[in-house]
Short mmCIF file of C-alpha atoms in Angstrom, two decimals:
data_model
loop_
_atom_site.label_atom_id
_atom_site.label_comp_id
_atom_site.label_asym_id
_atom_site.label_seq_id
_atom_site.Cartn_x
_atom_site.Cartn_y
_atom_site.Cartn_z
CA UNK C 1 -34.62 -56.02 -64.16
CA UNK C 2 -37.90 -56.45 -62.68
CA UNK C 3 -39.44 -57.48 -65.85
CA UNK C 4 -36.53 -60.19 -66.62
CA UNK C 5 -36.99 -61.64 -62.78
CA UNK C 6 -40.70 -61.92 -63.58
CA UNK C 7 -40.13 -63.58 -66.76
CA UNK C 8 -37.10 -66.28 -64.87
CA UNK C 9 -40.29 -66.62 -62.65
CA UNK C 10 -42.72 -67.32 -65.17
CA UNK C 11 -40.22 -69.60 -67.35
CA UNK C 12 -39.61 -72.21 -64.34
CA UNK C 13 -42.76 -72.46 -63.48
CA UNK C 14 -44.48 -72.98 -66.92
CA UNK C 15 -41.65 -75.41 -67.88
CA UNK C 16 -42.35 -77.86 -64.63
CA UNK C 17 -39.01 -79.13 -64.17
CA UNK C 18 -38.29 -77.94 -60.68
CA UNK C 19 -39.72 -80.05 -57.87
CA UNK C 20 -39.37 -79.24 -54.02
CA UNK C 21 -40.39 -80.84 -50.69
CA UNK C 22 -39.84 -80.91 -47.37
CA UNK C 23 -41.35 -84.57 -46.89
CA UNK C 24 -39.54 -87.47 -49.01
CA UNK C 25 -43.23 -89.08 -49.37
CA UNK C 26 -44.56 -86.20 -51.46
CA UNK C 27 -43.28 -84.05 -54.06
CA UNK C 28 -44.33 -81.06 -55.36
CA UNK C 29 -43.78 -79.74 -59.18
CA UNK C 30 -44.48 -75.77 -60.06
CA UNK C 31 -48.09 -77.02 -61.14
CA UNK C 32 -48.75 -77.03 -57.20
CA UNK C 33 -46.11 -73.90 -56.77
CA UNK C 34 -48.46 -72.10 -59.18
CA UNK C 35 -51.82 -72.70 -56.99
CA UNK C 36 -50.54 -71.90 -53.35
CA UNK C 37 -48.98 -68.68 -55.14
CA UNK C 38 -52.42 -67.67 -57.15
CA UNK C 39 -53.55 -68.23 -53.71
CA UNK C 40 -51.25 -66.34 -51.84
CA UNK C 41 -51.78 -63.51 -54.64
CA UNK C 42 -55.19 -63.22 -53.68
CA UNK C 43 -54.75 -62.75 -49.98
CA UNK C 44 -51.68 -59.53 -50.97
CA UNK C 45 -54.80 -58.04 -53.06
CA UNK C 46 -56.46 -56.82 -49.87
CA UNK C 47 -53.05 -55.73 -48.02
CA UNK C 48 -52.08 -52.06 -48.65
CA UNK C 49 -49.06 -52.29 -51.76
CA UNK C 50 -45.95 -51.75 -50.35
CA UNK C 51 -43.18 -54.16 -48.67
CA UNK C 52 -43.77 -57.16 -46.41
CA UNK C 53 -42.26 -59.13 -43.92
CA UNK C 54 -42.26 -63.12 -44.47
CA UNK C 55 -41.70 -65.26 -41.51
CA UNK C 56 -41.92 -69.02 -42.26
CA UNK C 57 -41.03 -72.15 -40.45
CA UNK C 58 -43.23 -74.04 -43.38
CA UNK C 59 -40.76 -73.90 -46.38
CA UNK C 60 -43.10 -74.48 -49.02
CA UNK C 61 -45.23 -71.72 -47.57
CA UNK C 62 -42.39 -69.36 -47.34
CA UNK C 63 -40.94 -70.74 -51.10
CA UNK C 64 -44.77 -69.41 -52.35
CA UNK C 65 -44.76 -65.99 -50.39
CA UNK C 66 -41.51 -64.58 -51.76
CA UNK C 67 -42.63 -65.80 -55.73
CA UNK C 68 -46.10 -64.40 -55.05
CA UNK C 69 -44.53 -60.57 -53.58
CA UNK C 70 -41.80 -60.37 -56.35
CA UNK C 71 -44.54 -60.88 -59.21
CA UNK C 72 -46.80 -58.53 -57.08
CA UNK C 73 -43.90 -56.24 -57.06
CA UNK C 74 -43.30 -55.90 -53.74
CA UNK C 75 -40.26 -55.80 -52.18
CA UNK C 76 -40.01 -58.84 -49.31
CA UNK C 77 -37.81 -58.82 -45.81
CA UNK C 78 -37.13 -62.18 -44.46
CA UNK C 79 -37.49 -62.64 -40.68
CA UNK C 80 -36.35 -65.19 -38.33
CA UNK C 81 -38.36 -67.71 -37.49
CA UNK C 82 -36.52 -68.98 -34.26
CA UNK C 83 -36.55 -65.49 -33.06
CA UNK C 84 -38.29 -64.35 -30.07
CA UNK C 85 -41.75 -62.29 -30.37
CA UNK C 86 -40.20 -59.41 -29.04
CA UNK C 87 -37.35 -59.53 -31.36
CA UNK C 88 -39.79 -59.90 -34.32
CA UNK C 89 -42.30 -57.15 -33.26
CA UNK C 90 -38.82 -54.60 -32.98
CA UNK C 91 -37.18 -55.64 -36.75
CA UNK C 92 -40.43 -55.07 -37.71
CA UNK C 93 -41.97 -51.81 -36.48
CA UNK C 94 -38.57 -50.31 -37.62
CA UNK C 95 -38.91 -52.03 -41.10
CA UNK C 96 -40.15 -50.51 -44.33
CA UNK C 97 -42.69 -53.52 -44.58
CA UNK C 98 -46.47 -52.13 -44.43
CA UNK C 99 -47.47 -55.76 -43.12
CA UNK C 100 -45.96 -58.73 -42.04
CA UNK C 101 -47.04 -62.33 -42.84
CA UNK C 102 -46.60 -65.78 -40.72
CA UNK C 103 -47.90 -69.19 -41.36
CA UNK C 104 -48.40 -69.31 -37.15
CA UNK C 105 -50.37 -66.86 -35.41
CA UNK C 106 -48.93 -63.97 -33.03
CA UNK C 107 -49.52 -61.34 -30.99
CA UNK C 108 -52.09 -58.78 -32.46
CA UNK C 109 -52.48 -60.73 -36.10
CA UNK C 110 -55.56 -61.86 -38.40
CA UNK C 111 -56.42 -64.78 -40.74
CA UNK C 112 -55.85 -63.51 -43.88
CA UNK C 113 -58.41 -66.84 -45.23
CA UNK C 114 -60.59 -68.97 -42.54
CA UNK C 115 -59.56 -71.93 -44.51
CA UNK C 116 -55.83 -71.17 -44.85
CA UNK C 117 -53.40 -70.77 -41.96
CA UNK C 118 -51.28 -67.90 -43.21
CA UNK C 119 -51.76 -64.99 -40.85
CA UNK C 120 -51.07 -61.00 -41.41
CA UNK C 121 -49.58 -58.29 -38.65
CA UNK C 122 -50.25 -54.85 -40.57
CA UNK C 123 -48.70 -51.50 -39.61
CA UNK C 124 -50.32 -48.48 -39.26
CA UNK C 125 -47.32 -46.25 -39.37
CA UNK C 126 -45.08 -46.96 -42.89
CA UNK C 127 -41.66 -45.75 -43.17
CA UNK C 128 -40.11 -44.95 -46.62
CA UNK C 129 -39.38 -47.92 -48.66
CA UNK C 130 -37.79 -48.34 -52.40
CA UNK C 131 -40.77 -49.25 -54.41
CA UNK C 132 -41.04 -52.38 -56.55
CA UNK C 133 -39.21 -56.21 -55.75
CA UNK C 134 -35.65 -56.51 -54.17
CA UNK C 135 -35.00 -58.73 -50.92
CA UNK C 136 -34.50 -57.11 -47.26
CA UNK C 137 -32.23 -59.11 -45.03
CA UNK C 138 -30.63 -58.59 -41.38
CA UNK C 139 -27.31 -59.33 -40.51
CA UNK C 140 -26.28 -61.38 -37.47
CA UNK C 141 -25.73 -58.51 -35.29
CA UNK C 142 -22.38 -59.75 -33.95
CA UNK C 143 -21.14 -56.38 -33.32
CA UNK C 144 -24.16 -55.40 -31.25
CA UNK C 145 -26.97 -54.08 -34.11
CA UNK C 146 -28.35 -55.94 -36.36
CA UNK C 147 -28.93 -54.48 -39.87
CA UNK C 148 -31.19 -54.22 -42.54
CA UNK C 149 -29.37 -55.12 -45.63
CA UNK C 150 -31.45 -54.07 -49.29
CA UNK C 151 -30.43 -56.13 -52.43
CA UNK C 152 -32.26 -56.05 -55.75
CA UNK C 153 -32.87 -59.26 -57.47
CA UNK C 154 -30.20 -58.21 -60.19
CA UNK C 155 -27.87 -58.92 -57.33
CA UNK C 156 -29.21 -62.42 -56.30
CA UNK C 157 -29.56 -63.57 -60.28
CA UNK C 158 -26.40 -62.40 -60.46
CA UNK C 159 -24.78 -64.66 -57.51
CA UNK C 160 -27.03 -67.72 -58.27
CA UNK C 161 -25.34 -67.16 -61.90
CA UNK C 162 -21.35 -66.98 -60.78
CA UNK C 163 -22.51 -69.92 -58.39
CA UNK C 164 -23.46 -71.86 -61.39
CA UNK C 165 -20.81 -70.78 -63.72
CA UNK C 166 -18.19 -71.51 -61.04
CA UNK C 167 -19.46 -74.74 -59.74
CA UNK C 168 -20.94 -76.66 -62.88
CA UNK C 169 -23.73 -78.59 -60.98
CA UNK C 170 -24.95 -81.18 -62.91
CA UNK C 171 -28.26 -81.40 -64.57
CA UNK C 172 -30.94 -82.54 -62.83
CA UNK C 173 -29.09 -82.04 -59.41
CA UNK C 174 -30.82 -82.65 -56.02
CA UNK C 175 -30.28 -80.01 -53.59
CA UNK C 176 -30.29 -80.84 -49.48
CA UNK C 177 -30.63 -77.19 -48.01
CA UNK C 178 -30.49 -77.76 -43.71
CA UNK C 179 -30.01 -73.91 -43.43
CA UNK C 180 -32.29 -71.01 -42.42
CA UNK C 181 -33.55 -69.49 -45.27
CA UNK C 182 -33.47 -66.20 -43.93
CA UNK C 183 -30.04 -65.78 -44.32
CA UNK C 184 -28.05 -65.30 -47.74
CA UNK C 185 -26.81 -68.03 -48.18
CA UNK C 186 -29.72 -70.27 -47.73
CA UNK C 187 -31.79 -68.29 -49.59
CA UNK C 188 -29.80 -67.59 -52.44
CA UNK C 189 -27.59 -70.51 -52.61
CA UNK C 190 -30.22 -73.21 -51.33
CA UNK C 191 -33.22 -72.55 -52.81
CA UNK C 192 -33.07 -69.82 -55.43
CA UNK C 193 -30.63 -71.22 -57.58
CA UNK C 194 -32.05 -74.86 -57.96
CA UNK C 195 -35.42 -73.02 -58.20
CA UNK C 196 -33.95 -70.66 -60.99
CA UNK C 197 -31.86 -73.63 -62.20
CA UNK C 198 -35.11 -76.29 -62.03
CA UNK C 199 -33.56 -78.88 -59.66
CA UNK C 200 -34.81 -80.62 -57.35
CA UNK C 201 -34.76 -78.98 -53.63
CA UNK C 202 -35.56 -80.79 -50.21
CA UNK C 203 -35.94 -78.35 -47.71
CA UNK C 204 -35.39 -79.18 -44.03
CA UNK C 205 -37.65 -77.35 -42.02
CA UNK C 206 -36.25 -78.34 -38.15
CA UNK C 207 -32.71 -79.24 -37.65
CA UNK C 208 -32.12 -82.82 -35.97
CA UNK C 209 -28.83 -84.45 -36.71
CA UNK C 210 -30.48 -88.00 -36.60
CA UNK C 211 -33.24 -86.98 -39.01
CA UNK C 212 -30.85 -84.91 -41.38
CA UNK C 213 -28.31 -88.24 -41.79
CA UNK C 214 -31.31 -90.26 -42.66
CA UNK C 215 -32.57 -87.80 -45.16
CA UNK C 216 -28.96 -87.33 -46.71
CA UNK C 217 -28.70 -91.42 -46.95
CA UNK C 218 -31.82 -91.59 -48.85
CA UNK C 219 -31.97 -88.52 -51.14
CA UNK C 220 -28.06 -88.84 -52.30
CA UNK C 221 -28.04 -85.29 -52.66
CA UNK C 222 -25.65 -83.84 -55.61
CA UNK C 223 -25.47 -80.82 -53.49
CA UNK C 224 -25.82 -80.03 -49.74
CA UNK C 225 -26.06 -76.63 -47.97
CA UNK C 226 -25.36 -77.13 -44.08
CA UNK C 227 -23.91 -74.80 -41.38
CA UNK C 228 -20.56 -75.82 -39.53
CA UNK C 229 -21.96 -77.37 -36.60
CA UNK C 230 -24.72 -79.56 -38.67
CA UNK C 231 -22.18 -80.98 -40.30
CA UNK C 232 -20.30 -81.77 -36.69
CA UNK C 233 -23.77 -82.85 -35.01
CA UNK C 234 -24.37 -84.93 -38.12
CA UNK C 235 -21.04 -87.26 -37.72
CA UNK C 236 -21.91 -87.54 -34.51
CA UNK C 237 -25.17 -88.79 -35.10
CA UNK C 238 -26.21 -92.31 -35.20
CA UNK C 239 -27.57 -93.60 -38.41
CA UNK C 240 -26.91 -94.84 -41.85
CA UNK C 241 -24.45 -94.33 -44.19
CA UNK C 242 -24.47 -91.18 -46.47
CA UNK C 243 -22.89 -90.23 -49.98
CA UNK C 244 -20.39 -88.14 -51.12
CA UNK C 245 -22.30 -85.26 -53.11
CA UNK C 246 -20.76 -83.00 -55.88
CA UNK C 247 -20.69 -80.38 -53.03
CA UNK C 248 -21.60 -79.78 -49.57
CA UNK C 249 -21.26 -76.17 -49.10
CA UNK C 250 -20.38 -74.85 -45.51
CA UNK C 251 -21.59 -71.09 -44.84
CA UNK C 252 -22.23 -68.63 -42.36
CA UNK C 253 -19.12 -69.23 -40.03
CA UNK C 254 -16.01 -70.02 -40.38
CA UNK C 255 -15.41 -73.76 -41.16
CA UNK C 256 -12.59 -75.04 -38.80
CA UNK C 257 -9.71 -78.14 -39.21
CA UNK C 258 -11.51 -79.74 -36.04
CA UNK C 259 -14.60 -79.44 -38.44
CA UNK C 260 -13.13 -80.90 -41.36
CA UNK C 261 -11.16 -83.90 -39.68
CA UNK C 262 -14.22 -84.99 -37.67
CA UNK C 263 -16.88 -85.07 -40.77
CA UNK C 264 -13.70 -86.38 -43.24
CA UNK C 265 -12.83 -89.09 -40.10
CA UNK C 266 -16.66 -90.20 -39.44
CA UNK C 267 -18.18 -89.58 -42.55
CA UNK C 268 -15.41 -89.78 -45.37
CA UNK C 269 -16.44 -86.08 -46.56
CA UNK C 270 -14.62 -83.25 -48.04
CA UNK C 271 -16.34 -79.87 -46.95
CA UNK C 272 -16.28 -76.91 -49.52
CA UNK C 273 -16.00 -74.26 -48.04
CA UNK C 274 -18.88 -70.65 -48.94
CA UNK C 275 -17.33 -66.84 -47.88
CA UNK C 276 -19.43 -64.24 -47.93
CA UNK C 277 -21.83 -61.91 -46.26
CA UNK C 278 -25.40 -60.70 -46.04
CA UNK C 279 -24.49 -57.57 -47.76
CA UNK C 280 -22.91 -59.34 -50.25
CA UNK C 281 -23.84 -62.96 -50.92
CA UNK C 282 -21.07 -65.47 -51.79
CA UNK C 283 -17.53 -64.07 -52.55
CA UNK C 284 -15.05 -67.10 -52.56
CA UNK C 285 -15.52 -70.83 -52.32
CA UNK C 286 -12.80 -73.58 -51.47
CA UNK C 287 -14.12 -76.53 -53.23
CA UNK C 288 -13.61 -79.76 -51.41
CA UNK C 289 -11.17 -78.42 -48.54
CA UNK C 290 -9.11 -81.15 -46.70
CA UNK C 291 -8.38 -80.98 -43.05
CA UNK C 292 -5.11 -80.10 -43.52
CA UNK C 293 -5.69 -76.73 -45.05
CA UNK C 294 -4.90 -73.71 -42.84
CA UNK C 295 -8.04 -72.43 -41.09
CA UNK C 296 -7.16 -68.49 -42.28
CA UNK C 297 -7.73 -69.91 -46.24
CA UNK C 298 -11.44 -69.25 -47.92
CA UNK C 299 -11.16 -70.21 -51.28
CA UNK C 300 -11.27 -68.70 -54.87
CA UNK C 301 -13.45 -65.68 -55.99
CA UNK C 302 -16.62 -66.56 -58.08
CA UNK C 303 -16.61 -65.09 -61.19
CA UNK C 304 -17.27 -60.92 -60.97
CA UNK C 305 -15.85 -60.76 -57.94
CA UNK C 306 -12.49 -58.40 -57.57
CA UNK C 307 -10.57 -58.48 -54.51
CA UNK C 308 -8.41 -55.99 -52.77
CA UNK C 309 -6.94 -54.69 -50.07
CA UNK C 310 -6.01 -51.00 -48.44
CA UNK C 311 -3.37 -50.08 -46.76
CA UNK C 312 -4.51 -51.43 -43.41
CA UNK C 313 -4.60 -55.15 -44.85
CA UNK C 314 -8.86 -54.86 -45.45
CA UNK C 315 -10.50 -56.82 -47.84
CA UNK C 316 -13.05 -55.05 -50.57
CA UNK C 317 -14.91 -56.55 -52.97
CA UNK C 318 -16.27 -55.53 -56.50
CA UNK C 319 -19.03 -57.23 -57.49
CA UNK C 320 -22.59 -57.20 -59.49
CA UNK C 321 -23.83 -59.06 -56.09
CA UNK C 322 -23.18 -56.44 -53.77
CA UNK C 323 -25.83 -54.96 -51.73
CA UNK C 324 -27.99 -51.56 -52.59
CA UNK C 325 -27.01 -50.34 -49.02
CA UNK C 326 -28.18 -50.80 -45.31
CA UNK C 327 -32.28 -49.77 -45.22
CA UNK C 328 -30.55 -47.34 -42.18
CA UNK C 329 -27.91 -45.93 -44.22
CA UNK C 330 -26.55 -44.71 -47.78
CA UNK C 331 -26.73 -46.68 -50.85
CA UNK C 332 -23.62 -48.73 -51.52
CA UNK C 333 -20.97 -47.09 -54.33
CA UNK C 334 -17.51 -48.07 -54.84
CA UNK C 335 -15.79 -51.84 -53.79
CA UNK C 336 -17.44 -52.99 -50.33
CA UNK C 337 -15.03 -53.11 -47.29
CA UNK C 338 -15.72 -56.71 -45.92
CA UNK C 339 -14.43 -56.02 -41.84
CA UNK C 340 -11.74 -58.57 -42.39
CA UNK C 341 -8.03 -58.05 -42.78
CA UNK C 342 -6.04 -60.41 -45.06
CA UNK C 343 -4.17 -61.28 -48.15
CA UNK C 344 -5.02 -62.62 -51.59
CA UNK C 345 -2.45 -65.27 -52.76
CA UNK C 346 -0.40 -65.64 -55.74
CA UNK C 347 -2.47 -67.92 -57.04
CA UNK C 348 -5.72 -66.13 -56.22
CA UNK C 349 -6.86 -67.76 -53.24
CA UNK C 350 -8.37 -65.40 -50.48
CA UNK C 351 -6.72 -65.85 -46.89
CA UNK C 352 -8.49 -63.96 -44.42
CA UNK C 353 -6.39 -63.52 -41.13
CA UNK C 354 -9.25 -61.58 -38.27
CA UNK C 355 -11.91 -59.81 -37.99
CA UNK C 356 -11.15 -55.80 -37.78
CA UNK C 357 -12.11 -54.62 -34.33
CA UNK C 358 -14.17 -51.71 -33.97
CA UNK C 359 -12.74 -49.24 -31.58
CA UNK C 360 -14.01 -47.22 -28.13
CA UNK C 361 -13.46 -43.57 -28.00
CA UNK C 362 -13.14 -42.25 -24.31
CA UNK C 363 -12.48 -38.44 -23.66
CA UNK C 364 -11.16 -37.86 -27.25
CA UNK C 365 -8.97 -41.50 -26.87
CA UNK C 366 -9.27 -44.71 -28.89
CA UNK C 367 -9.26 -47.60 -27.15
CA UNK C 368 -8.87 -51.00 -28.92
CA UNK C 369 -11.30 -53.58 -28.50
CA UNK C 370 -8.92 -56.19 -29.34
CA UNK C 371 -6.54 -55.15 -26.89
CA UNK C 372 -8.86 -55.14 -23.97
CA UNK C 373 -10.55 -58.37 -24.63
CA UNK C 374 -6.84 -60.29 -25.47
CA UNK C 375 -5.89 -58.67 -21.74
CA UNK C 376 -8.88 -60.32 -20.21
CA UNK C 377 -8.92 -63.61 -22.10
CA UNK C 378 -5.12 -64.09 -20.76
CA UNK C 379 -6.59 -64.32 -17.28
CA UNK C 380 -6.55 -68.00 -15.76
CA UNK C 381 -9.91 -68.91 -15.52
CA UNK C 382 -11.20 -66.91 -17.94
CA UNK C 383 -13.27 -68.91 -21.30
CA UNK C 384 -14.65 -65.98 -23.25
CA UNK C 385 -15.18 -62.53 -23.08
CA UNK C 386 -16.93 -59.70 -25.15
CA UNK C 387 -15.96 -55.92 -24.73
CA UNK C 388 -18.29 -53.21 -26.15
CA UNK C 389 -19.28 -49.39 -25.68
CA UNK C 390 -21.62 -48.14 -23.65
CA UNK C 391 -22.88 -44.68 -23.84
CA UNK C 392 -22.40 -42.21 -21.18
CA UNK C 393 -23.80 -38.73 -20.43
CA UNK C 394 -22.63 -36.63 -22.97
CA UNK C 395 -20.82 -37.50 -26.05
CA UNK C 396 -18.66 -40.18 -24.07
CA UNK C 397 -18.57 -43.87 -23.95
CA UNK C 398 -17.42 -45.96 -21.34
CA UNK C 399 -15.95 -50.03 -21.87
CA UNK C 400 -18.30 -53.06 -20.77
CA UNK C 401 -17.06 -56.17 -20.95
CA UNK C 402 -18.42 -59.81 -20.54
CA UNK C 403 -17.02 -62.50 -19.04
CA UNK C 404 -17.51 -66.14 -19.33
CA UNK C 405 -15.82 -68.40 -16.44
CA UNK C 406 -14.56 -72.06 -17.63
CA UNK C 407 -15.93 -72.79 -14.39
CA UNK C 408 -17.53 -70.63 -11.23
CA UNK C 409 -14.79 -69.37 -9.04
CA UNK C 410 -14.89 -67.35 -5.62
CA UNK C 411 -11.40 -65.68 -6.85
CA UNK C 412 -12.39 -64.30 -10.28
CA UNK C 413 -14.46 -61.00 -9.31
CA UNK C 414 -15.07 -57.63 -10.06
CA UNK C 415 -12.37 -56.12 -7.90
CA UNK C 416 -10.08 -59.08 -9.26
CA UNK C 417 -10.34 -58.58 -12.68
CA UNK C 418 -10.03 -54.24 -12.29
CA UNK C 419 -6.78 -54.89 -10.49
CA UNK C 420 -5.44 -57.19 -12.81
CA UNK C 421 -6.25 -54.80 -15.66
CA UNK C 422 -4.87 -51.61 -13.75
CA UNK C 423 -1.62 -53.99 -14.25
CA UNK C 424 -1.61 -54.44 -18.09
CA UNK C 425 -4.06 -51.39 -19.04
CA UNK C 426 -3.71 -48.04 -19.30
CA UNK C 427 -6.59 -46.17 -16.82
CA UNK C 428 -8.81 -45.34 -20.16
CA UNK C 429 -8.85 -48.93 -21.33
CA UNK C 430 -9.74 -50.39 -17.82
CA UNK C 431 -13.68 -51.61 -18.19
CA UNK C 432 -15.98 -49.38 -16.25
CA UNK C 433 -18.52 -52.38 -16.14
CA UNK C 434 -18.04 -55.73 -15.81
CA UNK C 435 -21.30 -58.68 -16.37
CA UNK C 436 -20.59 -62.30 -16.08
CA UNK C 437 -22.48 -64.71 -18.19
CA UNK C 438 -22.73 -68.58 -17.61
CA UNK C 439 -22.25 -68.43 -21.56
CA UNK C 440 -22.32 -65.41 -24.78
CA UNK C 441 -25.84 -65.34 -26.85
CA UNK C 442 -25.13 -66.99 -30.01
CA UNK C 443 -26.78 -67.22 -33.03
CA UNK C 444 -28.41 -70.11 -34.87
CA UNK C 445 -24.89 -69.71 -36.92
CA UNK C 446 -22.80 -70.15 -33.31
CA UNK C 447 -21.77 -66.42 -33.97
CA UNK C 448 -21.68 -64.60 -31.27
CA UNK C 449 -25.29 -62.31 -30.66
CA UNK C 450 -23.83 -58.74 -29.75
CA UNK C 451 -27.53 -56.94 -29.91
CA UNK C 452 -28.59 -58.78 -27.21
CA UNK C 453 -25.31 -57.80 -25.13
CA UNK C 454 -26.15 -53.96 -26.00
CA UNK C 455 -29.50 -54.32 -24.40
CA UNK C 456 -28.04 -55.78 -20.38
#
């Protein structure tokens, strides 16, 4: 496979149809692809061979870094850019990457070229890494640690061509991707596939709802890759008119009715709605969904994906796209168990109902997350809490929960919320510790951030 990726690779760029750019005054074909990845090439010569890290808030720049590694052979992870320096230097001393590579400078890094700002952060310590080109990937972390998800580039050709099969884009499309590229579905869905398809690509390196509407009005984008609350900040944005594209794909949470009615009401737009994972790229879309359609609804499978469910209502999937398995963990065999519970319709359509919660195991007892954090939330006053473990001495875990006021209250403490529990709890389920926020960590997504909660 990494001979036929090489050759998709080669094929787009000697056939100079694709253009990109993150700057509607200047647009760049694969002649100037080719040059900043020759480039790029040269400056991987003198890093050990083995797995980097690509951090990027200059699209083009990160666009050349992962085509440069995969026809180096080298297997890429993508970082966030937004995240914090500390957050970056942990992914990455745990990660297989041997060096990791920025187009801004940070703690402890060199120039790679005096004349190029693209700096490197090597490692002097290597873990164990799967040799040869596949993508690396974390997951949000909502359930309190984020993981390192491994897919080969079989996997991504494969989703990019379900997405195309499934979708028909038509030729010559112009892509809008607004989403971080470090997550699946902005990297495979906007910018690998028009790169593999040759479209054209604008990539939008800083989110501002002003700026994206006038963008949108201009380019008249065929296709449009946003997040939920772009697409909310967007209609509320002042500025000009914008067109209906062939699709504007919502991903990486779920896409509400108050989402849908506000973009149809202000901007006259059906949203289609993109399930799927990290570990497993896109599963189901809902092409052009109308406000009225029930929030628990996703869509249809994409071609090569098989849906099921086990006796507790979970949803697996088959499919070609599926990860190789967590970098901390076994490699993936058999259908993948998503962590929701729901239903496939008659007619095919995937409904997914919750999220499965984990549970706590006290003294040889299971506590239910879910139960404990529906007791809290029915408290008056309460806005949002989060309950996780916390290890003890021993082999024992004890319940933390956060709590999130709707406003600051003299009434709502410790002692009050304990007693109210003793009333609806049994004594194992009662939290032990109890950490009031003014609001939950969220991600660039608006899912909630449990890693950081694991570390107060």
């Amino acid at each position: 496979m990494r001979t036929i990726i090489k050759k998709k690779i080669l094929h787009v760029l000697e056939s100079n149809k694709f253009r990109f750019s993150n700057n509607l005054d200047i647009w760049l074909d694969t002649h100037d692809l080719h040059i900043s990845i020759q480039r790029i090439k040269q400056m991987l010569s003198i890093i050990p061979k083995g797995p980097i890290g690509i951090v990027c808030s200059d699209r083009i720049v990160f666009l050349s870094l992962v085509i440069a590694a995969t026809l180096d052979d080298r297997g890429i992870v993508l970082f966030g850019d937004k995240w914090t320096p500390a957050e970056l230097e942990g992914h990455f001393q745990k990660s297989p990457c041997c060096a990791l590579i920025s187009d801004k400078p940070f703690k402890a890094c060199r120039m790679m070229d005096p004349h190029d700002p693209i700096y490197v952060l090597e490692k002097d310590q290597l873990h164990t890494a799967s040799s040869g080109s596949w993508i690396g990937q974390y997951t949000s972390g909502t359930t309190g640690r984020s993981r390192l998800v491994i897919r080969d580039w079989e996997a991504v050709s494969e989703e990019i061509s379900a997405l195309q099969q499934s979708m028909a884009v038509c030729e010559g499309a112009i892509f809008l991707n607004m989403t971080p590229l470090h997550h699946s579905y902005g990297f495979c869905g906007g910018m690998m596939w028009p790169f593999f398809q040759q479209y054209r690509v604008f990539l939008i390196q800083s989110f501002y709802p002003s700026y994206a509407r006038k963008i949108w009005s201009v380019l008249e984008p065929d296709v449009v890759y946003g997040i939920p609350y772009q697409y909310h900040f967007i209609a509320d944005a002042p500025g000009p008119d914008i067109t209906q594209p062939q699709y504007a794909f919502s991903a990486g949470a779920p896409l509400t009715r108050d989402v849908r009615q506000l973009v149809q009401d202000k901007l006259s737009l059906k949203l289609t709605n993109n399930y799927g994972s990290t570990e497993t790229g896109t599963l189901a879309i809902y092409p052009n969904m109308t406000p009225e359609t029930n929030n628990h609804v996703v869509g249809w499978p994409l071609q090569g994906r098989t849906f099921s469910t086990d006796e507790k209502k979970q949803l697996h999937v088959c499919s070609k796209g599926n990860m190789k398995g967590y970098y901390d963990g076994l490699e993936q065999d058999g259908p993948f168990a998503t962590g929701d519970f729901g239903e496939i319709r008659e007619d095919g359509c995937v409904v997914v109902l919750g999220r499965i919660k984990p549970v706590i195991t006290i003294g040889g007892i299971k506590v239910s997350i879910e139960k404990v954090e529906n007791v809290l939330k029915s408290i008056q006053g309460v806005k949002d809490v989060v309950v996780i473990p916390e290890s003890a001495e021993g082999f024992y875990e004890l319940i933390k929960a956060f709590i999130v006021l709707e406003e600051p209250s003299i009434h709502i403490t410790d002692k009050y919320i304990k007693e109210y529990c003793k009333l609806n709890l049994q004594p194992v389920e009662i939290p032990r510790r109890l950490i009031f926020l003014d609001k939950l960590p969220t991600s660039d997504t608006g899912k909630i951030q449990g890693k950081y909660l694991v570390e107060m």
